[in-house]
GROMACS .gro file of C-alpha atoms in nm:
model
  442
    1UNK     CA    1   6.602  15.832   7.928
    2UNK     CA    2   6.808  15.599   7.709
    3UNK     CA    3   6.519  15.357   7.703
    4UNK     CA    4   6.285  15.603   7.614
    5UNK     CA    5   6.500  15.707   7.326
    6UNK     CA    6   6.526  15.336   7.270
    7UNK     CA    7   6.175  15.326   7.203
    8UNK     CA    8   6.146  15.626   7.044
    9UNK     CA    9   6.377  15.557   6.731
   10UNK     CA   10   6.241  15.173   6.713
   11UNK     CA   11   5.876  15.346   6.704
   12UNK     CA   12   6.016  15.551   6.409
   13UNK     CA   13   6.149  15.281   6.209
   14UNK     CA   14   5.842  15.107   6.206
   15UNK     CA   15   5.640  15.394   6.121
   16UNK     CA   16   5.880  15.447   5.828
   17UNK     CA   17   5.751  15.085   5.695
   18UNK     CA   18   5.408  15.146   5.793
   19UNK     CA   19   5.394  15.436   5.530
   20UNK     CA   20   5.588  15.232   5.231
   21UNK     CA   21   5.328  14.962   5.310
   22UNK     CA   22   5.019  15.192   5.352
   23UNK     CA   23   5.170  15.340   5.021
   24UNK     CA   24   5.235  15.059   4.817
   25UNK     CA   25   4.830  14.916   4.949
   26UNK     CA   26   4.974  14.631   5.126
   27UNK     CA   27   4.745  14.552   5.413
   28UNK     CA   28   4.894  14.240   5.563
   29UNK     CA   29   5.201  14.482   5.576
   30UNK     CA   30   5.058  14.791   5.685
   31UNK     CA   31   4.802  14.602   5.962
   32UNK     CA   32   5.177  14.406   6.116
   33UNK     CA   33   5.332  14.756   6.124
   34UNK     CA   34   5.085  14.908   6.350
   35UNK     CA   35   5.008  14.629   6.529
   36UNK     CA   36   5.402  14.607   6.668
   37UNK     CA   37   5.395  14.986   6.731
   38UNK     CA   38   5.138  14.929   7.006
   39UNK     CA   39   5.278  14.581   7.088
   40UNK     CA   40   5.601  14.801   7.150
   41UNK     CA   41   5.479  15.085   7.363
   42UNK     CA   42   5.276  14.812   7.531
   43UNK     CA   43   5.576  14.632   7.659
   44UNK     CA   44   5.777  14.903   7.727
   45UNK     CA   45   5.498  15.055   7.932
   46UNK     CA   46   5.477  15.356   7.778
   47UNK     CA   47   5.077  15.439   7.811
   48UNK     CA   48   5.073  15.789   7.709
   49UNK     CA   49   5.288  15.728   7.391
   50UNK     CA   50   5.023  15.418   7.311
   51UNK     CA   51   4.758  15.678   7.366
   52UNK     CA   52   4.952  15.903   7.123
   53UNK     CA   53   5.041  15.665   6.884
   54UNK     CA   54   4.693  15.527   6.773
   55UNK     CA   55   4.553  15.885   6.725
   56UNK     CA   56   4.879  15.971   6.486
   57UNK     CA   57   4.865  15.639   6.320
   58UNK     CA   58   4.465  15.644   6.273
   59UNK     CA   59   4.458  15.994   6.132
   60UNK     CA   60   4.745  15.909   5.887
   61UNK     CA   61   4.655  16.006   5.525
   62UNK     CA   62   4.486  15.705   5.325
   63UNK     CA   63   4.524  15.515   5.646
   64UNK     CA   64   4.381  15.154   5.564
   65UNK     CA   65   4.084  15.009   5.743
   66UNK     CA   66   4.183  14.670   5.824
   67UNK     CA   67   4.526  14.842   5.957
   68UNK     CA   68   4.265  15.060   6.234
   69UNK     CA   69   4.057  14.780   6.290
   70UNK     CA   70   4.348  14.554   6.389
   71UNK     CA   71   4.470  14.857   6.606
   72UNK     CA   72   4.185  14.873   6.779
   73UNK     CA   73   4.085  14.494   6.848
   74UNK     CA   74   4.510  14.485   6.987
   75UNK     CA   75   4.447  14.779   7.218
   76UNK     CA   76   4.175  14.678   7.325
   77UNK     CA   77   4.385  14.348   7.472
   78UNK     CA   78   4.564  14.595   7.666
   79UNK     CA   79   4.278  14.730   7.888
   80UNK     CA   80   4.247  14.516   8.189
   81UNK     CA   81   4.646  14.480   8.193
   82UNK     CA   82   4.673  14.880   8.277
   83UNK     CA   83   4.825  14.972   8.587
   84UNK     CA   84   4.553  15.166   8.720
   85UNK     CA   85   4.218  15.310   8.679
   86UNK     CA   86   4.320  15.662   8.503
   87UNK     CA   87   4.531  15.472   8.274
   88UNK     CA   88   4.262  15.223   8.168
   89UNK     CA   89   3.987  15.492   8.114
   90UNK     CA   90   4.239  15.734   7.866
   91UNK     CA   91   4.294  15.433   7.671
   92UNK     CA   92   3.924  15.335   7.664
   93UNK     CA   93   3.821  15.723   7.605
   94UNK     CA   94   4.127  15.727   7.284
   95UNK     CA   95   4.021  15.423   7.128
   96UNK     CA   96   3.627  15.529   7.178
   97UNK     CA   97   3.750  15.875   6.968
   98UNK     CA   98   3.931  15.645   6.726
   99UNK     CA   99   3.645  15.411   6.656
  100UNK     CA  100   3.415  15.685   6.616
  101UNK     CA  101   3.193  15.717   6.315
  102UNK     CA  102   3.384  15.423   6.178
  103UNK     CA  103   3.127  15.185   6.091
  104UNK     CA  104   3.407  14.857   6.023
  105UNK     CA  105   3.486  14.909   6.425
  106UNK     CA  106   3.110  14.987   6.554
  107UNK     CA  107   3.127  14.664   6.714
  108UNK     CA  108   3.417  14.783   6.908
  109UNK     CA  109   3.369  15.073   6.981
  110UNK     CA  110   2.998  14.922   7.164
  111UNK     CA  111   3.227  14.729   7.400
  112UNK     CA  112   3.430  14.982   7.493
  113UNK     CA  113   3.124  15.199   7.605
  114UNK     CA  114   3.015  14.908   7.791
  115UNK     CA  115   3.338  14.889   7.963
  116UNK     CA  116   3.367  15.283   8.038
  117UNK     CA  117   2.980  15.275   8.094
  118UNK     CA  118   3.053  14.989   8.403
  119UNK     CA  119   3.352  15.221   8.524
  120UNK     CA  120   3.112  15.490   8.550
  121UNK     CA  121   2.855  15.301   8.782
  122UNK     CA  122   3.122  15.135   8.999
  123UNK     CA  123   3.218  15.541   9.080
  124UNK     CA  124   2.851  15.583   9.193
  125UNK     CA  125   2.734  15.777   8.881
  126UNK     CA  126   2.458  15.547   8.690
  127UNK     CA  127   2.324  15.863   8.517
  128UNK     CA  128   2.653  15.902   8.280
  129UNK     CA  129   2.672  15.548   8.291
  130UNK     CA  130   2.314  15.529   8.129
  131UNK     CA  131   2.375  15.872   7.896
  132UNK     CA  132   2.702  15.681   7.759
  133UNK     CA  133   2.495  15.316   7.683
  134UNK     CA  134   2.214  15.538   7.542
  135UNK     CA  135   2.472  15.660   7.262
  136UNK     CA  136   2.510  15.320   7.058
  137UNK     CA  137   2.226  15.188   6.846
  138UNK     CA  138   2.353  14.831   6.849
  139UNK     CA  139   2.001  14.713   6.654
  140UNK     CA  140   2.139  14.823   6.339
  141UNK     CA  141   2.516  14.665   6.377
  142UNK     CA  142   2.449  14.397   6.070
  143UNK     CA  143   2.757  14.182   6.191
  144UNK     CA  144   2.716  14.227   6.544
  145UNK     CA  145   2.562  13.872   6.729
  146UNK     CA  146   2.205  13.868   6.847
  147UNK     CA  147   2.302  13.771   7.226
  148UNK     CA  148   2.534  14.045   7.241
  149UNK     CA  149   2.298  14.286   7.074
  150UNK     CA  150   2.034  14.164   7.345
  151UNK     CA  151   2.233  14.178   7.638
  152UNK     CA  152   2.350  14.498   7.493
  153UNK     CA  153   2.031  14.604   7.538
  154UNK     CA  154   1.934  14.480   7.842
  155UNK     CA  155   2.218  14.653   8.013
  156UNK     CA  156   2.086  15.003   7.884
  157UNK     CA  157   1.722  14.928   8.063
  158UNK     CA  158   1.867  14.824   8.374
  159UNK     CA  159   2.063  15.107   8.376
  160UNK     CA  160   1.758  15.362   8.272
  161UNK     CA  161   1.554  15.117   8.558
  162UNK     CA  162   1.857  15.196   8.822
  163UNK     CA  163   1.800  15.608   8.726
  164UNK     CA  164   1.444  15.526   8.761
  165UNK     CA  165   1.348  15.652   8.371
  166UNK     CA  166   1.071  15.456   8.341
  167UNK     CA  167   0.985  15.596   7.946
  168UNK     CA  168   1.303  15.538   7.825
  169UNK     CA  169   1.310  15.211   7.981
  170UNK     CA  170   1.001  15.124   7.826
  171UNK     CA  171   1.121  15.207   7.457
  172UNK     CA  172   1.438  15.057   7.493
  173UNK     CA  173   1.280  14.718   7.595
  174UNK     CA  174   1.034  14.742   7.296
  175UNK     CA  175   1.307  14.695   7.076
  176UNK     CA  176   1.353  14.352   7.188
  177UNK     CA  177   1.053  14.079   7.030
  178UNK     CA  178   1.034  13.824   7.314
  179UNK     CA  179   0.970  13.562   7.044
  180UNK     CA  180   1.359  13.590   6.968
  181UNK     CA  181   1.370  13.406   7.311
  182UNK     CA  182   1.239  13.117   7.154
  183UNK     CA  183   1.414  13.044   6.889
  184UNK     CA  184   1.685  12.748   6.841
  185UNK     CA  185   2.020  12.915   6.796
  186UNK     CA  186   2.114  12.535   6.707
  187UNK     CA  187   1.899  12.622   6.355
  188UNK     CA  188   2.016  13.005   6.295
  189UNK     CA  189   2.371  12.858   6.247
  190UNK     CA  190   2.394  12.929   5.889
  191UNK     CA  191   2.707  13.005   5.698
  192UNK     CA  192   2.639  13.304   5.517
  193UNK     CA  193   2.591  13.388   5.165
  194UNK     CA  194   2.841  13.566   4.911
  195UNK     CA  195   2.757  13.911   4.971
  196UNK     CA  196   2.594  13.878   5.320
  197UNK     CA  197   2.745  14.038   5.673
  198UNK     CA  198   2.965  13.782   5.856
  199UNK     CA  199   2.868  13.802   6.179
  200UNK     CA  200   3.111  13.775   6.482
  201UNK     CA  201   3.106  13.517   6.773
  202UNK     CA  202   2.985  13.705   7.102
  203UNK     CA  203   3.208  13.847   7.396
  204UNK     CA  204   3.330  13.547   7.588
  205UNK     CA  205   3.105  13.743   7.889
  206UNK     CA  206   2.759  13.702   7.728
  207UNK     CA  207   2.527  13.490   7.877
  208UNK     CA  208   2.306  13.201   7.682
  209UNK     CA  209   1.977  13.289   7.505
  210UNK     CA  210   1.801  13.162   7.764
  211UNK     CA  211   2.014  13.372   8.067
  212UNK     CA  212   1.913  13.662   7.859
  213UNK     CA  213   1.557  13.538   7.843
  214UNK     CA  214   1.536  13.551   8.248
  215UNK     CA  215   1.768  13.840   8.237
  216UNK     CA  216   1.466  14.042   8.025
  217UNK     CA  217   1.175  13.881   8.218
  218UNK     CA  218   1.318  14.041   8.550
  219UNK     CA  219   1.389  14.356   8.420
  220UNK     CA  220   1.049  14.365   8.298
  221UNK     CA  221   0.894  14.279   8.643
  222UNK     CA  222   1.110  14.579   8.818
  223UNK     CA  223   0.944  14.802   8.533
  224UNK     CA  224   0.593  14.666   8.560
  225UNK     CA  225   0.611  14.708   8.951
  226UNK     CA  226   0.664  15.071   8.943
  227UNK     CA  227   0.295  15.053   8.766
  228UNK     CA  228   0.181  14.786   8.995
  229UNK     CA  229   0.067  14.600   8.655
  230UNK     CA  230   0.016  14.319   8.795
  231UNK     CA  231  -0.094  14.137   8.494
  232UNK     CA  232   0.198  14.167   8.309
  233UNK     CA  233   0.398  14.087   8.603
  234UNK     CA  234   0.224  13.780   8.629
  235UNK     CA  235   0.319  13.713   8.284
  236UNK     CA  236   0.654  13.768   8.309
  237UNK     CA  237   0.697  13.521   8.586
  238UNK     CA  238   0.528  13.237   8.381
  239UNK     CA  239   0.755  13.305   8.069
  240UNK     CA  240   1.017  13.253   8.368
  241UNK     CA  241   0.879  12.947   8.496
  242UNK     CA  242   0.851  12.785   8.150
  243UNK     CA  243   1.267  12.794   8.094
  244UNK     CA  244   1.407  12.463   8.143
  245UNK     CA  245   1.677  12.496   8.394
  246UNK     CA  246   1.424  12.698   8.625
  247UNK     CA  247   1.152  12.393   8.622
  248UNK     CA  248   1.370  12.137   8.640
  249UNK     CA  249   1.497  12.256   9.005
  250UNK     CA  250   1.197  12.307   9.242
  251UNK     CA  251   1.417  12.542   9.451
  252UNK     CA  252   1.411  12.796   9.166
  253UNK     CA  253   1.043  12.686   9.023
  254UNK     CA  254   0.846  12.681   9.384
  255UNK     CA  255   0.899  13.050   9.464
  256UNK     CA  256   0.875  13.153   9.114
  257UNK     CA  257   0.508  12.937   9.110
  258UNK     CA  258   0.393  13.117   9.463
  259UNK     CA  259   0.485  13.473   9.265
  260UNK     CA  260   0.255  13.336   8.960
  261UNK     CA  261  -0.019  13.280   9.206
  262UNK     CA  262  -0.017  13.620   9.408
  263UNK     CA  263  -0.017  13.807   9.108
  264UNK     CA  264  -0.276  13.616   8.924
  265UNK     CA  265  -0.461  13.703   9.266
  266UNK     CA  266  -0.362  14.046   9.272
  267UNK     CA  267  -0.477  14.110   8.915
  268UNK     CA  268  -0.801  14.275   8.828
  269UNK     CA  269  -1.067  14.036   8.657
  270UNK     CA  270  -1.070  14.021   8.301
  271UNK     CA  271  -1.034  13.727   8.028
  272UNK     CA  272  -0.663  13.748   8.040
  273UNK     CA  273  -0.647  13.699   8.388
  274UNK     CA  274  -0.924  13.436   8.358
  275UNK     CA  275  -0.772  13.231   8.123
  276UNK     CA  276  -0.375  13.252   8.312
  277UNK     CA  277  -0.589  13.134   8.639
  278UNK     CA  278  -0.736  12.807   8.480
  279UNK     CA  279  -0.421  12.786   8.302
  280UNK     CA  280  -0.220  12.777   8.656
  281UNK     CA  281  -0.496  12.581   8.850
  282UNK     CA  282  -0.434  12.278   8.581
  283UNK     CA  283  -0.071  12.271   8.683
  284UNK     CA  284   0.026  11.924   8.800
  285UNK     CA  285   0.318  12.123   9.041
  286UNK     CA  286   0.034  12.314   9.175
  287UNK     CA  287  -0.015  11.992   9.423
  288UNK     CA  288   0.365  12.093   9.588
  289UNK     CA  289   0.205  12.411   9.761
  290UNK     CA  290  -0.185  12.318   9.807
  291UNK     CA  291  -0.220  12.649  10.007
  292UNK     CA  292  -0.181  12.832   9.667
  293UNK     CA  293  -0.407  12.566   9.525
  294UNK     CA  294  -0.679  12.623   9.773
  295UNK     CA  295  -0.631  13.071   9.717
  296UNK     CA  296  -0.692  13.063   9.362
  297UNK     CA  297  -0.982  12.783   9.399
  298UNK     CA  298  -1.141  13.016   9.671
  299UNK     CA  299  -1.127  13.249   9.411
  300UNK     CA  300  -1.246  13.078   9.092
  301UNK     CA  301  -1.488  12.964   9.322
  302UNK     CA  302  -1.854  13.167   9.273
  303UNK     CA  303  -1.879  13.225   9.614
  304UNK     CA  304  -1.866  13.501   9.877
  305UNK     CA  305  -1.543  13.554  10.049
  306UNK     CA  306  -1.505  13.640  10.403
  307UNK     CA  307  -1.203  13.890  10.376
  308UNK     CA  308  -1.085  13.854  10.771
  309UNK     CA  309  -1.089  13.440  10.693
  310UNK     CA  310  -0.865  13.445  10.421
  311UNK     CA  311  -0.634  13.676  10.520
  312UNK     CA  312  -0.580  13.499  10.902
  313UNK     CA  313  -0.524  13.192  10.614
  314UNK     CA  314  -0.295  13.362  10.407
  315UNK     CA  315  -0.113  13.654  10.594
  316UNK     CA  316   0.174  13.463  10.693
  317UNK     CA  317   0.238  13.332  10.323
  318UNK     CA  318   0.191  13.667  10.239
  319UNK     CA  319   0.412  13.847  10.465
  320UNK     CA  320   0.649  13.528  10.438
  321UNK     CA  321   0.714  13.643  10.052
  322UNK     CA  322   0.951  13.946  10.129
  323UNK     CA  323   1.218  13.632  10.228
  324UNK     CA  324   1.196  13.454   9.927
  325UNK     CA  325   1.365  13.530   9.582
  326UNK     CA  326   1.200  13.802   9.410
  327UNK     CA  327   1.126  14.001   9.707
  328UNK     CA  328   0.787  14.160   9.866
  329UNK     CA  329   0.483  14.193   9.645
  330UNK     CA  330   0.495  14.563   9.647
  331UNK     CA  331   0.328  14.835   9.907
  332UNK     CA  332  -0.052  14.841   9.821
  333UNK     CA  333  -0.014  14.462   9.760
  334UNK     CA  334  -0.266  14.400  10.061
  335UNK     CA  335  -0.469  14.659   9.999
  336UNK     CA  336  -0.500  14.531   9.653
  337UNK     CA  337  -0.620  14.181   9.754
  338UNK     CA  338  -0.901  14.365   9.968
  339UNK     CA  339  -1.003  14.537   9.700
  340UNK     CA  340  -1.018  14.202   9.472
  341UNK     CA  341  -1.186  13.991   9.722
  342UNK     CA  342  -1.432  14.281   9.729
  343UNK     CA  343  -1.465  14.286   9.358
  344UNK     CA  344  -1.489  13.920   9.353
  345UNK     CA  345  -1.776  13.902   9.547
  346UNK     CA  346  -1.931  14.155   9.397
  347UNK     CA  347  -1.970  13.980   9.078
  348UNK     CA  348  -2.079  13.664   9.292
  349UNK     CA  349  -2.362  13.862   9.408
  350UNK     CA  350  -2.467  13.997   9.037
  351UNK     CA  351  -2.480  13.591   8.936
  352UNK     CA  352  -2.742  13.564   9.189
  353UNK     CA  353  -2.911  13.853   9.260
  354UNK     CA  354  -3.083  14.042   8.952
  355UNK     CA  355  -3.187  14.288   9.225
  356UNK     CA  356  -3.089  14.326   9.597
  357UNK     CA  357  -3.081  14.624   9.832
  358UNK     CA  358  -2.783  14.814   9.919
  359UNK     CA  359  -2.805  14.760  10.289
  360UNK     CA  360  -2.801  14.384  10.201
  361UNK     CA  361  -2.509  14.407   9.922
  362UNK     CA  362  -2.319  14.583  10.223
  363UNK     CA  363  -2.431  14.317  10.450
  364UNK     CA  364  -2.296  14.041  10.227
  365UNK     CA  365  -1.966  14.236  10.187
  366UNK     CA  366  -1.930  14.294  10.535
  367UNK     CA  367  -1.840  14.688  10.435
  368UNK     CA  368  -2.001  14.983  10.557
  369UNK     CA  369  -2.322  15.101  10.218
  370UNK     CA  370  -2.125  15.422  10.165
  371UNK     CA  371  -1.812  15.186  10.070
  372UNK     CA  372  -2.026  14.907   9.865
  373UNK     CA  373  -2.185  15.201   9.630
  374UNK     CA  374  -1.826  15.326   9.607
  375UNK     CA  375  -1.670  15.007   9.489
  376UNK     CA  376  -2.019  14.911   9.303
  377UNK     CA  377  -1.959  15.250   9.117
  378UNK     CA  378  -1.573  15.189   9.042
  379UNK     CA  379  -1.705  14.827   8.893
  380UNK     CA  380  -1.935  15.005   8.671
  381UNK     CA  381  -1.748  15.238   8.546
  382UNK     CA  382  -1.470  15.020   8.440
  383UNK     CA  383  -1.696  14.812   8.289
  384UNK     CA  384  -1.636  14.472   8.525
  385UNK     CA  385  -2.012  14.439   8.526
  386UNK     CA  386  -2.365  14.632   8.432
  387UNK     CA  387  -2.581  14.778   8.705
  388UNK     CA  388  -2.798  15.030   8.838
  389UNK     CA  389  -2.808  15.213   9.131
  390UNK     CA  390  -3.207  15.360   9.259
  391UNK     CA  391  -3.094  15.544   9.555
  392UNK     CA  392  -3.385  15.691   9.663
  393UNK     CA  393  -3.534  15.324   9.698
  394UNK     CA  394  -3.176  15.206   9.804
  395UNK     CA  395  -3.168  14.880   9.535
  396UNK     CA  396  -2.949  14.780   9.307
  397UNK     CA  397  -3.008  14.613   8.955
  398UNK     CA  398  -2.802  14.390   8.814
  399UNK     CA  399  -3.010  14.326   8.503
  400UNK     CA  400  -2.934  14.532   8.170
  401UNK     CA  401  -3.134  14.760   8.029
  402UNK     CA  402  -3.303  14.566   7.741
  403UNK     CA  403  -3.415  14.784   7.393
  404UNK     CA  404  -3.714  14.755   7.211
  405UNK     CA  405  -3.591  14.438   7.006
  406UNK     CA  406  -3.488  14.253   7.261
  407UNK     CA  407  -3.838  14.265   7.444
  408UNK     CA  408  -3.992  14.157   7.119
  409UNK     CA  409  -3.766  13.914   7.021
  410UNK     CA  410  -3.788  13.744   7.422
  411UNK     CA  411  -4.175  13.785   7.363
  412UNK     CA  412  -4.197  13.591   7.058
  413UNK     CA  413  -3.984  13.312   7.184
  414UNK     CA  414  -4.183  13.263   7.484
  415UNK     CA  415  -4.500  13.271   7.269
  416UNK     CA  416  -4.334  13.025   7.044
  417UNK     CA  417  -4.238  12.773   7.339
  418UNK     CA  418  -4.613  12.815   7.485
  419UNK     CA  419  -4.742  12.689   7.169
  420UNK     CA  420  -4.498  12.450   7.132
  421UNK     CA  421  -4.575  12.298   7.485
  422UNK     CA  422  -4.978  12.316   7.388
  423UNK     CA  423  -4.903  12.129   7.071
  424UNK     CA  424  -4.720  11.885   7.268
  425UNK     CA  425  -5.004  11.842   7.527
  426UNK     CA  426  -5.251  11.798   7.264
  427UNK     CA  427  -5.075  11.532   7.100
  428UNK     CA  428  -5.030  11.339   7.415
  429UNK     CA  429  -5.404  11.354   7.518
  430UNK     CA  430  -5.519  11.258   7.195
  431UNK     CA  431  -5.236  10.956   7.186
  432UNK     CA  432  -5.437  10.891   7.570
  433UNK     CA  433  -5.754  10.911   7.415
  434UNK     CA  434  -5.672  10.654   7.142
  435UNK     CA  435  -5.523  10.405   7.362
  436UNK     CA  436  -5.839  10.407   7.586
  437UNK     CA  437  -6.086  10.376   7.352
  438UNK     CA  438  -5.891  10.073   7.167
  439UNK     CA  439  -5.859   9.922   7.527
  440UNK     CA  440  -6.263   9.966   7.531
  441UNK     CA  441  -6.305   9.795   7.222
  442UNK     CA  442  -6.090   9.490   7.310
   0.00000   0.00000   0.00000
């Protein structure tokens, strides 16, 4: 009791001299004041009078700014020394009421919803946890650093990902351009101009620009599998394999590589994918896992596929990927590669064949003619290629229909080249013609 009473007049004498400084507009004076109010309660123990003691002193009349900002920033000190987790999360929740709708402690008040926001998901409940991160619009904090405003972000789509809210996920990611990733933060180091927002040095917690860079890659690759896109997760796992530290250590690059391969396998055929599988097939590390090598050849390849030959080649690769990093390729990942090798030699068949019958088509396929018009049909309606179905006479044409112009236009050509090759011929009889009858002569 006498300590408390101790405290209580010590409290009161500085809060005497915090008002003839806040008074008199002496910052320096008023910001020391406060500050040794909390550094007082703090030592003494005392949480709930801190607690009190930063609401009374932040709602004082005329209270400065720089005196609640320093108030703030020394609380927040305090945090991981409370005793336990109650204690910690009424300071957090005072100095989050404190800091609110104060724009000179925004900053702070985004790491302490960041802190509370962890609490929350250590207890088991990710869907406050995400409601709390979804609160602070750290894009427009001017003075705020850009890795901490990334990883800021980050951590509110992992945490929409973890409460599987795939939209909001999605719009929280777009406000991150994945050309900040490759920048040189060696270059942005400018002092600023008279005027301009200083910006603060990041949270000694906040990874590199390029930890962040593999940080958003991944992320994007849990999103993009719940679409089984796997385009874009193909995409995502060559910006990955193009950061330094991950292909300068095979361990990390060689499963990252095989994931770049299945997917580019796994994607549907169009001049995206078509230009990432030369890309990938020119890659000298390519050479470390010539099974991949010889997949995406077979594939690249225009020729049929026996399905039940390549997958007795490559199940075990396949089922070998739920062990390494990165995890299984997804559910309908199998099916999937059916369906491609299907597609694939569909389109093999339509470089050949400008008409073939549908027994045949099945025939080369090795699928039943009810399930080669059915994936014939999903081709053409997607657009993969142009053909026509006679099904009374049970062939298919892979030629397209040609218009008026075209026919004329082909007609005139051919014309042309006919008397092109008569002209020639002419000229090369009479040239015989010539030389014989000079041979005569002599």
């Amino acid at each position: 009791m006498e300590g408390d009473g101790k405290l209580e007049a010590q409290i009161e004498n500085l809060l005497n001299v915090e008002k003839q400084m806040r008074q008199a507009g002496d910052v320096a004076g008023t910001r020391k004041a406060a500050t040794d109010i909390l550094q007082l309660c703090f030592e003494a123990r005392a949480w709930n009078t801190l607690n009190e003691q930063i609401v009374l002193l932040s709602k004082r009349r005329g209270q400065l700014k720089q005196a609640v900002q320093a108030m703030v920033q020394q609380a927040m000190q305090y945090i991981d020394q409370t005793p336990d987790l109650d204690t910690k999360i009424d300071l957090i929740k005072t100095l989050n009421n404190v800091s609110a709708g104060k724009i000179y402690v925004e900053i702070e008040r985004a790491r302490l919803i960041k802190k509370l926001a962890k609490i929350n998901e250590e207890q088991g409940k990710i869907a406050e946890a995400a409601d709390l991160m979804q609160e602070v619009a750290v894009e427009t904090f001017g003075a705020m650093a850009k890795t901490e405003k990334i990883a800021f972000i980050l951590e509110q789509v992992r945490l929409c990902l973890d409460r599987q809210d795939y939209v909001r996920a999605q719009i929280l990611s777009r406000k991150i351009n994945p050309k900040v990733f490759e920048a040189d933060p060696s270059k942005e180091k400018k002092k600023p101009k008279e005027g301009e927002n200083v910006v603060e040095e990041p949270a000694a917690d906040i990874p590199s620009l390029l930890e962040l860079k593999q940080i958003y890659y991944q992320l994007m690759i849990r999103y993009n599998s719940h679409s089984n896109d796997y385009l874009e997760i193909c995409r995502c796992y060559k910006a990955i394999y193009e950061i330094p530290s991950v292909k300068e250590d095979p361990a990390q690059w060689i499963p990252v590589l095989r994931k770049i391969c299945w997917y580019l396998v796994l994607s549907p055929h169009d001049p995206m994918q078509s230009s990432l599988h030369n890309s990938t097939l020119e890659d000298k590390n390519l050479s470390e896992i010539p099974h991949f090598r010889l997949l995406l050849k077979q594939l690249i390849t225009m020729e049929v596929i026996q399905w039940t030959a390549l997958w007795n080649t490559f199940k075990d690769e396949f089922e070998n990927e739920k062990n390494m990093p990165g995890g299984t390729l997804g559910d309908k990942a199998a099916e999937d590669l059916r369906l491609r090798v299907i597609e694939h030699n569909i389109l093999v068949v339509s470089k050949y064949y400008s008409r073939i019958t549908l027994k045949r088509l099945a025939d080369l396929l090795c699928l039943s003619i009810q399930e080669a018009e059915k994936h014939l049909s999903e081709m053409v309606v997607s657009k993969a290629l142009v053909a026509k179905i006679d099904r009374p006479m049970g062939v298919v044409c892979f030629q397209p229909a040609k218009d008026s112009n075209d026919i004329l236009n082909s007609w005139a050509f051919n014309l042309e080249k006919l008397l092109d090759l008569v002209e020639k011929s002419c000229h090369q009889i009479h040239k015989e013609t010539m030389v014989h009858k000079a041979a005569l002569k002599a």
